XYZ file of C-alpha atoms in Angstrom:
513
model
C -13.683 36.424 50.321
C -10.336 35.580 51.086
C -7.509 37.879 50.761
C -4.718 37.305 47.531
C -2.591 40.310 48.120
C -2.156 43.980 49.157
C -1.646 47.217 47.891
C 2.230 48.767 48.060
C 3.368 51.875 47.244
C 1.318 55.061 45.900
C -1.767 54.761 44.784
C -3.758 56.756 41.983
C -7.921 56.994 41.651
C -7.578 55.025 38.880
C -4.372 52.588 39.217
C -3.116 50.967 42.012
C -0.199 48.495 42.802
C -0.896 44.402 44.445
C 1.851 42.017 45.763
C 1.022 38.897 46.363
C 2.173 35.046 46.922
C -0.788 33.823 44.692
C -0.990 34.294 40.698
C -3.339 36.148 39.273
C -4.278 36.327 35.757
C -4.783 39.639 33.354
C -8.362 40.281 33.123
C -9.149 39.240 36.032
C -11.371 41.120 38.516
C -10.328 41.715 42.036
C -12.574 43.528 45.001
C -9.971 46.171 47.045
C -11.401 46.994 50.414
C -9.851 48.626 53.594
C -11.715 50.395 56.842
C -11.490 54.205 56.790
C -12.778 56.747 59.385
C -15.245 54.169 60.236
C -16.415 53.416 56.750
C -15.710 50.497 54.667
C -14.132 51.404 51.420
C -14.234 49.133 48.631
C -13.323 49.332 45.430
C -13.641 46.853 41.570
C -10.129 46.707 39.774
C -9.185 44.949 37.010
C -5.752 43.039 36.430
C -3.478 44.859 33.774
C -0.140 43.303 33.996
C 1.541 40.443 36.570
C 5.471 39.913 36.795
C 6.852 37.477 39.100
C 10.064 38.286 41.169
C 12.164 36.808 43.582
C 14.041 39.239 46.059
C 16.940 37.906 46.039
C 17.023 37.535 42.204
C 17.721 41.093 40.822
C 18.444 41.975 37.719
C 21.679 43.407 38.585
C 22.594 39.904 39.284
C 25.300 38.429 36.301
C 26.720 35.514 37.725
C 24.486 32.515 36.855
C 26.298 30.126 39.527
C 25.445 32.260 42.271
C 21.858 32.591 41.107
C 21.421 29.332 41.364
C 22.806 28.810 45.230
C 20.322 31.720 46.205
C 17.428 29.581 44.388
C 18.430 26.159 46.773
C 18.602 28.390 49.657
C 15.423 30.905 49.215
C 13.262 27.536 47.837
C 12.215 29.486 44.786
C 10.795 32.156 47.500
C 9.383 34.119 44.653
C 6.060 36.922 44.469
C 3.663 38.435 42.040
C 3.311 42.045 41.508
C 0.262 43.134 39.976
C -0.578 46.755 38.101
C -4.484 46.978 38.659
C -6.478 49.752 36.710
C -9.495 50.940 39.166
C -12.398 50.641 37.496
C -15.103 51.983 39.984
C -16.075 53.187 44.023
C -18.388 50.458 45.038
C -21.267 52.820 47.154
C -24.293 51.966 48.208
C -24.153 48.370 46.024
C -23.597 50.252 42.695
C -20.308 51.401 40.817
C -19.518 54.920 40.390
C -16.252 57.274 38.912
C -13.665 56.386 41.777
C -13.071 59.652 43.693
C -10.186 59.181 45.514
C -7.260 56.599 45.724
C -7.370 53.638 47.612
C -5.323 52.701 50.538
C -2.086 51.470 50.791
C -2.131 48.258 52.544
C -5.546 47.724 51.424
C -6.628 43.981 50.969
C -7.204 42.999 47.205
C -9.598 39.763 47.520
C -10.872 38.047 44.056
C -14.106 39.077 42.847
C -16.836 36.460 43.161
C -19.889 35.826 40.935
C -21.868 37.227 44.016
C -20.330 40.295 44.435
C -20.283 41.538 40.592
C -23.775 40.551 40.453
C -24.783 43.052 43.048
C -22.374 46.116 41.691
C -23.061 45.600 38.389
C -26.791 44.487 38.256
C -29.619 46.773 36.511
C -31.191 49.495 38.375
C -34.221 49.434 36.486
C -35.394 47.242 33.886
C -37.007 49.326 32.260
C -34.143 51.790 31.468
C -31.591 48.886 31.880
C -30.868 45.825 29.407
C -28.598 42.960 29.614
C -26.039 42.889 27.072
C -23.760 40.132 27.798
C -21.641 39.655 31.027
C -18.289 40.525 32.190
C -15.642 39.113 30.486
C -14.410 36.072 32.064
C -16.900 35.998 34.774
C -20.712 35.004 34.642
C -21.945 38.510 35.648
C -24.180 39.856 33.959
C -23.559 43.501 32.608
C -26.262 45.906 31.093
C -26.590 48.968 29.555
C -28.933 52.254 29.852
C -30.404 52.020 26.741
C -32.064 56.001 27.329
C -28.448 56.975 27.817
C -27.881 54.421 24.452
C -30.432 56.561 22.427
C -29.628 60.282 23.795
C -25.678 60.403 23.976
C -25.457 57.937 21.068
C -23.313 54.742 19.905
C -20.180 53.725 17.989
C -19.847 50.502 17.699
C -16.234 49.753 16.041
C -14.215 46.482 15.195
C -12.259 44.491 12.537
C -14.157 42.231 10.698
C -15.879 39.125 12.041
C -15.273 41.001 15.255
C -18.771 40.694 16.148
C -20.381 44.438 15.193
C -23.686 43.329 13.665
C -24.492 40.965 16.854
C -23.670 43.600 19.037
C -25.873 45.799 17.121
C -28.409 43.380 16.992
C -28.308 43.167 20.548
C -29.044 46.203 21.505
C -32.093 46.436 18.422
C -34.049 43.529 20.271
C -33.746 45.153 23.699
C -34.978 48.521 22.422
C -37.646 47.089 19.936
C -38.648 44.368 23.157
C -39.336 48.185 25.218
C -41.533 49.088 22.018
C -38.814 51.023 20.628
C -38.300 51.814 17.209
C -35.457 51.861 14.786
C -34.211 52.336 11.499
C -31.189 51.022 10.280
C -29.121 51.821 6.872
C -27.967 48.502 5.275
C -25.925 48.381 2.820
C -25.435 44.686 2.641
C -29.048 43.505 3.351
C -28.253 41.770 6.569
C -31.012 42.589 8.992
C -34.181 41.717 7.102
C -34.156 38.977 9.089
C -34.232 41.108 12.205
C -37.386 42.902 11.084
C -39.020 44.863 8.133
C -36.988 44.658 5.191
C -37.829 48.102 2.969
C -36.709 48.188 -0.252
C -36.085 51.560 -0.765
C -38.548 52.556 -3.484
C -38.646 56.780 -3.794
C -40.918 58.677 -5.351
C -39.016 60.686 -7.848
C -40.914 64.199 -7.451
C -39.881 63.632 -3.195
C -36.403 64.219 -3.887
C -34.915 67.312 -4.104
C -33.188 68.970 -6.924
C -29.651 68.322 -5.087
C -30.382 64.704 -4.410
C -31.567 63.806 -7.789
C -28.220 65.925 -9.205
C -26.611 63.780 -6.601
C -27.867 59.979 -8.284
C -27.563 61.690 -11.783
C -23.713 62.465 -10.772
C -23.651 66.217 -11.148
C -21.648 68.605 -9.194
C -23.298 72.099 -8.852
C -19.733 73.861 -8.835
C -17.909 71.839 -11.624
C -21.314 71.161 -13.501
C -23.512 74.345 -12.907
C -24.629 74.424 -16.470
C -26.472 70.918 -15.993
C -27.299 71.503 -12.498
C -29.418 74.916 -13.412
C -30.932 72.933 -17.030
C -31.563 70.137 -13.938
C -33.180 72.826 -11.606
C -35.547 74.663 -13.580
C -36.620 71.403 -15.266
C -37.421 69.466 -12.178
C -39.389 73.265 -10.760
C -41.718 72.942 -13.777
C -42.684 69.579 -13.377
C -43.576 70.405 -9.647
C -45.345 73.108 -10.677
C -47.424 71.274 -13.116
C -48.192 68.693 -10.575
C -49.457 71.092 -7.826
C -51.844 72.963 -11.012
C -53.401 69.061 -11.565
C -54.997 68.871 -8.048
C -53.403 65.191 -7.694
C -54.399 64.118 -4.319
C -53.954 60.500 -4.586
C -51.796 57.876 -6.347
C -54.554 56.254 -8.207
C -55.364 59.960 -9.763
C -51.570 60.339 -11.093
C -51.553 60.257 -14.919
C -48.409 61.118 -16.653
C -49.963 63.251 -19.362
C -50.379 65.981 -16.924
C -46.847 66.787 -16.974
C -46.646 65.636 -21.039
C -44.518 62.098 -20.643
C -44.997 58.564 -20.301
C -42.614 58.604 -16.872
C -40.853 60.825 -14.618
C -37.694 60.194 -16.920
C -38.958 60.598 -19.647
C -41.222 63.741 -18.808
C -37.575 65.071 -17.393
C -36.031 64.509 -20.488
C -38.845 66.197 -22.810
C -38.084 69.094 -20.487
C -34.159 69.486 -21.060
C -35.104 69.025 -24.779
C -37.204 71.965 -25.014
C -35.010 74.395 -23.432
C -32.341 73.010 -26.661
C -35.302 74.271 -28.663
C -35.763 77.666 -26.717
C -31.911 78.095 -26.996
C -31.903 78.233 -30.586
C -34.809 80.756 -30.711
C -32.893 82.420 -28.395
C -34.958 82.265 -25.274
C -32.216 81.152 -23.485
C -29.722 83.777 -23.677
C -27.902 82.676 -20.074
C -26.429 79.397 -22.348
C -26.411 79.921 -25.516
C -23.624 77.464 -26.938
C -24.184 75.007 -24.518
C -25.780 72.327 -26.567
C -23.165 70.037 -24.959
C -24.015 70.379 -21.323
C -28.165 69.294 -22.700
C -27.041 66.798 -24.493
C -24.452 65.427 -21.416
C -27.530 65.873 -19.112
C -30.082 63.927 -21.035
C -26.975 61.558 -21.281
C -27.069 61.041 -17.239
C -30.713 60.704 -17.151
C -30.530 57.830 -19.268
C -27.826 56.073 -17.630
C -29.977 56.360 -14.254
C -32.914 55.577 -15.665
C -31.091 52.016 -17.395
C -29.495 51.384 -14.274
C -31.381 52.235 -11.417
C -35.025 53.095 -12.844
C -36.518 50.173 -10.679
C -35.674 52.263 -7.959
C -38.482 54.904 -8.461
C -41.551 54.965 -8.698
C -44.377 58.016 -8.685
C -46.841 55.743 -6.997
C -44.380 54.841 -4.109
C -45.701 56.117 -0.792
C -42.577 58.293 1.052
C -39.987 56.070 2.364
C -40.977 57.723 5.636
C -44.285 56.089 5.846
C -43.140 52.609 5.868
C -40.888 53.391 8.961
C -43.256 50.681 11.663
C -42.421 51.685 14.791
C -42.288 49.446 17.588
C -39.986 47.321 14.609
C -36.445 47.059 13.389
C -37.053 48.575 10.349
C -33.782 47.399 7.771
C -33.559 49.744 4.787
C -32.098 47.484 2.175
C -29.432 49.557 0.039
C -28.065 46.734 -1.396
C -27.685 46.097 -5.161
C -27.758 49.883 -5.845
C -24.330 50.841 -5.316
C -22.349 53.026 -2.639
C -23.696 56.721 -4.077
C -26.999 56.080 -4.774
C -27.146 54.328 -1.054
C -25.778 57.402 0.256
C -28.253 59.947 -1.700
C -31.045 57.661 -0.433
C -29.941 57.636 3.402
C -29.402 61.467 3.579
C -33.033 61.590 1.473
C -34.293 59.382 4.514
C -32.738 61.067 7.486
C -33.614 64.318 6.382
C -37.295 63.166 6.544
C -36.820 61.463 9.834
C -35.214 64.575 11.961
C -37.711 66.417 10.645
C -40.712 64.003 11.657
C -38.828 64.133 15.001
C -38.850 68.121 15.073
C -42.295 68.006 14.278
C -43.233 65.472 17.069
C -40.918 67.603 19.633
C -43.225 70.418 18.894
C -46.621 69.002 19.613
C -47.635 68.586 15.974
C -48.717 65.320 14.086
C -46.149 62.911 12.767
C -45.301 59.142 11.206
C -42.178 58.899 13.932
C -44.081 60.325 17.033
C -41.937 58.662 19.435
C -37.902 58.655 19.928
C -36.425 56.467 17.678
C -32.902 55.653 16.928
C -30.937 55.108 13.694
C -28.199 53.176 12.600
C -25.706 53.875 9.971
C -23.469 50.091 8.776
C -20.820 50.898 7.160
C -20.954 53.977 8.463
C -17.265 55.526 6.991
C -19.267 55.478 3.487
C -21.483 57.408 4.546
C -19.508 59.705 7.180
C -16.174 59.760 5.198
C -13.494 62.127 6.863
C -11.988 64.532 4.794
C -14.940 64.382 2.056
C -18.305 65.633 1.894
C -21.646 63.865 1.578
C -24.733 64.750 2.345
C -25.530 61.750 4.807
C -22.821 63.252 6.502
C -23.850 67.082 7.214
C -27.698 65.723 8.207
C -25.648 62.662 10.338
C -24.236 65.669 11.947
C -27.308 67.572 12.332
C -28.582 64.609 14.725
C -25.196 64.044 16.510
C -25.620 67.637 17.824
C -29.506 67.923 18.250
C -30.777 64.791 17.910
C -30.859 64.470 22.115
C -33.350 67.308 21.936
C -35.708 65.844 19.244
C -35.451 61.963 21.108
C -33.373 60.898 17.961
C -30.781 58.152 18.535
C -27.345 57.628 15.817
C -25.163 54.701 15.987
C -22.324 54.336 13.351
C -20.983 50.977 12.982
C -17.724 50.688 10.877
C -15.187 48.189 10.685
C -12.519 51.502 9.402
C -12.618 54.110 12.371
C -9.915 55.801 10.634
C -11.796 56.431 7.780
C -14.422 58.036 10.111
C -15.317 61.376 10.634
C -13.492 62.463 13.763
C -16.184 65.085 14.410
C -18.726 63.093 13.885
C -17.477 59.999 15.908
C -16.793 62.291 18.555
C -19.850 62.960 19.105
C -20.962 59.105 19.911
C -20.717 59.552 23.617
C -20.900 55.901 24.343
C -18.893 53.164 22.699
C -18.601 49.496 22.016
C -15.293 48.445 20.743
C -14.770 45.064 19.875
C -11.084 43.135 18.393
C -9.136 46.601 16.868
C -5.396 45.579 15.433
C -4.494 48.159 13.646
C -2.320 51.281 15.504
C -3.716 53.948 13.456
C -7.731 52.838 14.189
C -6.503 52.777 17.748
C -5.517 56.013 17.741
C -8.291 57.635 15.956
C -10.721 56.158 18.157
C -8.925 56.985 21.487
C -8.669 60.826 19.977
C -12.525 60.506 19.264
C -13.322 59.732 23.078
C -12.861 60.761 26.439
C -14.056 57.902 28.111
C -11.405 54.876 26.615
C -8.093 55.525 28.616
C -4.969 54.103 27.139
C -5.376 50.966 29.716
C -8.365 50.183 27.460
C -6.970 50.504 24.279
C -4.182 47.704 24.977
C -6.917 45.406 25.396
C -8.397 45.913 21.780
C -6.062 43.778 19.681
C -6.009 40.940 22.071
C -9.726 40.556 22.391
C -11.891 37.760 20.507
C -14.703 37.884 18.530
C -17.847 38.978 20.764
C -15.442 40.306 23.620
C -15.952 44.354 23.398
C -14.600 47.397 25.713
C -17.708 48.935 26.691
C -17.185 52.869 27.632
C -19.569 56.077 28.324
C -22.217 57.382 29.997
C -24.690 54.365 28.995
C -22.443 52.404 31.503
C -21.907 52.532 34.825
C -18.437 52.216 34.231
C -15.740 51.379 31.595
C -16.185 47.138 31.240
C -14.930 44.425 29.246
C -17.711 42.513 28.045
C -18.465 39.269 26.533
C -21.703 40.292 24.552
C -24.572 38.074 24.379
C -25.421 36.379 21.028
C -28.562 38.326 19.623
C -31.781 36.389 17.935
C -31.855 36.071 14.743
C -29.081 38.163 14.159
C -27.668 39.591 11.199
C -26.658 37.211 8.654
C -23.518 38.648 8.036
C -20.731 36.096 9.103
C -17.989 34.105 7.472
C -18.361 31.556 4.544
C -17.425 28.056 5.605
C -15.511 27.911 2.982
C -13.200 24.198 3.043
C -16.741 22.851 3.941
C -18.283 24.172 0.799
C -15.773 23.135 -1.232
C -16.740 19.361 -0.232
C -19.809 19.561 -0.767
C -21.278 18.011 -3.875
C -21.930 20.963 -6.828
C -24.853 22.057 -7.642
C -25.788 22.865 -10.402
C -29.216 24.767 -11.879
C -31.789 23.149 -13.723
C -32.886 24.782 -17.363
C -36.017 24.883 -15.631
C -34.292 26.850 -12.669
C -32.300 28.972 -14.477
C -35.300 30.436 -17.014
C -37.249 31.071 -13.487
C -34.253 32.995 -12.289
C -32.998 34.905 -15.273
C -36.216 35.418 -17.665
C-alpha cells in the first residue's frame, strides 16, 4: 500500500489530522500505520472533511493581482488537508475501540479491498452474518446477530430509506440459524417473508383491560362502564370454568346463556339494568346511562371488528412457528385495536419466555426476537399504551429470558426516549430532519456527532451501523434481502400509462358479494 499523506499536528483516539499532495474523497477509508516500541501500530479511519490550500494563498490575502503572480510562480503548488475520524485499533487482524492516539507523522495509506476484508471479516459464522459491505468499498461487513437479539435493535430512517430491507435482512439470517421471530405489522408487508397470522383472538383470552381497551373505555374517566365491564366479563369466566370445556369442539354458547361472546356480554350488562331497578345494585343506582353507553360500545365492536374474534380460535401464541418469520398481520383493523392486540401478544410471549428460562414447558422454548413496525404507534413518547409498558418490560429483561426487541420507525422523535434508549445497537439509514437527529443521538451512546452528519446525506440502503453487535461504528451499504417486504414506492407516471382496467360484473360480484 502506498502512502497518500501523513498525520500533522495533535492527534485524538478518535480524530486525527492528514496532509497530503493527493485528493481524497469523504467516505473514504484510509489504513494509518507507524512503528512504535517495536510494534507496528495500525489503525482504520474514515475521511470526514478535505479542503485544499495553497501556502502561499492565505486568506489574509486581498489583493487579487498579487494572488495571481504567486499562482505563475508556485505552479498552483497547492495540498489537501484531511480531518479523519478513527474508527478502530487494528490488533491481531480484528478492529477494536482505539485506545490511544495515533502518531504524528504516521503514514495514512488507502484502504484496499484486501485489507478491510481481513479487519472486518466474521469471526464465526455461526454468531456472525453478512449484512451488506462497507460503504463504497466491496468489503463485506457483518453483524453479531447474539449481540443483535440480547442488547436489541433500532432500526430508524425517513421513508423509502430502506428500513423494511434492512429488517428483512437481518430476519433471513436469524431464521437461516433456525431462529425465530415475530414481527408486528401494521401494513401487512412481510407475509411474503414467512407465516402471515391473521390475528384471530379468542375473546375469553383477553383480559378485562384489553377488551375495555378495543371497546374504548378508560378505567379513570369511565369507571362506571369499566366495573359493569369487569364483573360481567368475571361471570362469564366463571361459568366457563363450572362447564368443564376442555376442547373447542365441546364449546356451546348456551352454557354461558347467548348465541356469541357479544351477545352473551351484552345479556350480562342488561341484567345488572334489571338488578338496578330492584335495587341489587345499590353502588349505581342512576346510572342507566353508563349500561346503556356500554352495550352501545359493544355493539360498535362487535359491527366493526367482530371478524376479529372468535371462541374457537386457538391463542395467538400457538401459531407463533418457530424456526419462521412469523408476520402478525394488523392491517385493516385500525391503529388501537393493533395496539391492544400486540400488547395482548407480547404479554403472552415474555411470559412463554419466563417460563422456558425456568425449565418449564413452553410454545416459544427457544430465544426469539420481536419486531415492532411502526414502532412510535405503539411506543408513543409522552402517552401511554400498553404495548408500551410490556415493550419496556423486554427492553429491560428481555436479555435474561433470550427475548430480542427491534423498533423500526420512520419518526424517532415520536419515540419513546426510554424505550429507544434501551436498543443498544442501531441501524440508521437517510435521517433529514434536525429534531430526529437529535433525539436519536440523545437515545445512544454509541453514534458520535461525526456520525450523525452523515445521516441526511446518505441514500437509500446506505445505513450508520453502531453498538455492541458491531465491531465498530460503520457505514454500510446493506444487502438487498429475499423476498423482502413489499413495502416500496408506487411507480406512479408508469401506472398512469398504462391502459385502465377496469372490473368485470362477474369480478366485481366475486369481490364484493
Amino acid at each position: 500500500m502506498s502512502r497518500i499523506g501523513v498525520l500533522v499536528g495533535e492527534t485524538k483516539p478518535l480524530s486525527a489530522t492528514m496532509v497530503s499532495k493527493q485528493p481524497t474523497r469523504v467516505g473514504q477509508y484510509v489504513f494509518v500505520s507507524y512503528e512504535e516500541h517495536g510494534k507496528t501500530q495500525r489503525f482504520l479511519a474514515l475521511v470526514q472533511r478535505v479542503w485544499r490550500a495553497n501556502p502561499f494563498l492565505e486568506e489574509g490575502l486581498t489583493d487579487p493581482e498579487h494572488a495571481i503572480r504567486i499562482m505563475e510562480l508556485e505552479k498552483w503548488d497547492s495540498f489537501y488537508r484531511t480531518e479523519l475520524s478513527i474508527v478502530g485499533q487494528v490488533e491481531e487482524g480484528r478492529l477494536s475501540f482505539p485506545k490511544s492516539p495515533p502518531l504524528p507523522g504516521a503514514e495514512v495509506s488507502e484502504a484496499d479491498e484486501e485489507g478491510l476484508r481481513e479487519v472486518l471479516g466474521a469471526e464465526d459464522e455461526a454468531d456472525w452474518a453478512r449484512i451488506g459491505t462497507l460503504l463504497g468499498s466491496d468489503a463485506p461487513v457483518y453483524m453479531n446477530i447474539d449481540q443483535i437479539v440480547l442488547r436489541h435493535l433500532a432500526v430508524l430512517a425517513v421513508t423509502g430509506g430502506g428500513k423494511s430491507n434492512a429488517v428483512g435482512v437481518i430476519l433471513q439470517e436469524m431464521v437461516r440459524r433456525g431462529g425465530t421471530a415475530i414481527v408486528f405489522d401494521p401494513h401487512g408487508e412481510y407475509g411474503t417473508m414467512g407465516e402471515d397470522i391473521r390475528p384471530f383472538i379468542n375473546p375469553f383470552r383477553l383480559t378485562v383491560d384489553e377488551l375495555a381497551g378495543l371497546l374504548g373505555i378508560d378505567m379513570e374517566r369511565s369507571s362506571i362502564q369499566y366495573y359493569l365491564l369487569q364483573t360481567a366479563k368475571k361471570e362469564m369466566d366463571e361459568e366457563m370454568k363450572k362447564s368443564n370445556i376442555t376442547g373447542e369442539d365441546d364449546f356451546d354458547w348456551r352454557v354461558i346463556g347467548g348465541t356469541d361472546f357479544f351477545q352473551a356480554l351484552s345479556e350480562k350488562i342488561e341484567s345488572f339494568a334489571i338488578q338496578e331497578q330492584d335495587g341489587l345494585l345499590r353502588g349505581i343506582s342512576r346510572k342507566q346511562d353508563s349500561v346503556a353507553g356500554l352495550l352501545i360500545r359493544i355493539e360498535n365492536l362487535k359491527n366493526n371488528l367482530g371478524d376479529l374474534f372468535s371462541p374457537k380460535a386457538p391463542p395467538l401464541i400457538e401459531r407463533i412457528r418457530e424456526g419462521k418469520i412469523n408476520a402478525v398481520n394488523l392491517s385493516g383493523i385500525g391503529e388501537d385495536a393493533g395496539e391492544i392486540v400486540a400488547a395482548h401478544l407480547l404479554r403472552h410471549i415474555l411470559y412463554e419466555r419466563k417460563k422456558a428460562a425456568a425449565g418449564q414447558p413452553s410454545h416459544l422454548p427457544r430465544p426469539a426476537f420481536v419486531v415492532l413496525e411502526e414502532a412510535h404507534l405503539f411506543c408513543p413518547d409522552k402517552e401511554s399504551t400498553r404495548t408500551k409498558t410490556i415493550a419496556s418490560r423486554i427492553a429491560r429483561e428481555g436479555r435474561k429470558f433470550g427475548l430480542g426487541l427491534c423498533l423500526v420507525s420512520q419518526r424517532p422523535k415520536r419515540l419513546d426516549p426510554d424505550v429507544l434508549s434501551q436498543m443498544n445497537n442501531m441501524i440508521v439509514l437517510r435521517i433529514v430532519e434536525p429534531s430526529d437527529q437529535r433525539h436519536i443521538a440523545e437515545a445512544s451512546e454509541n453514534l458520535s456527532a461525526d456520525l450523525v452528519q452523515y445521516l441526511p446525506s446518505l441514500n437509500p440502503g446506505e445505513a450508520v451501523c453502531t453498538g455492541p453487535a458491531f465491531r465498530v461504528p460503520l457505514l454500510v451499504k446493506i444487502a438487498e434481502a429475499k423476498n423482502k417486504p413489499t413495502g416500496r414506492d408506487i411507480p406512479v407516471t408508469a401506472s398512469w400509462k398504462e391502459p385502465e382496467k377496469r372490473m368485470s360484473p362477474e369480478e366485481a360480484q366475486d369481490l364484493y358479494g
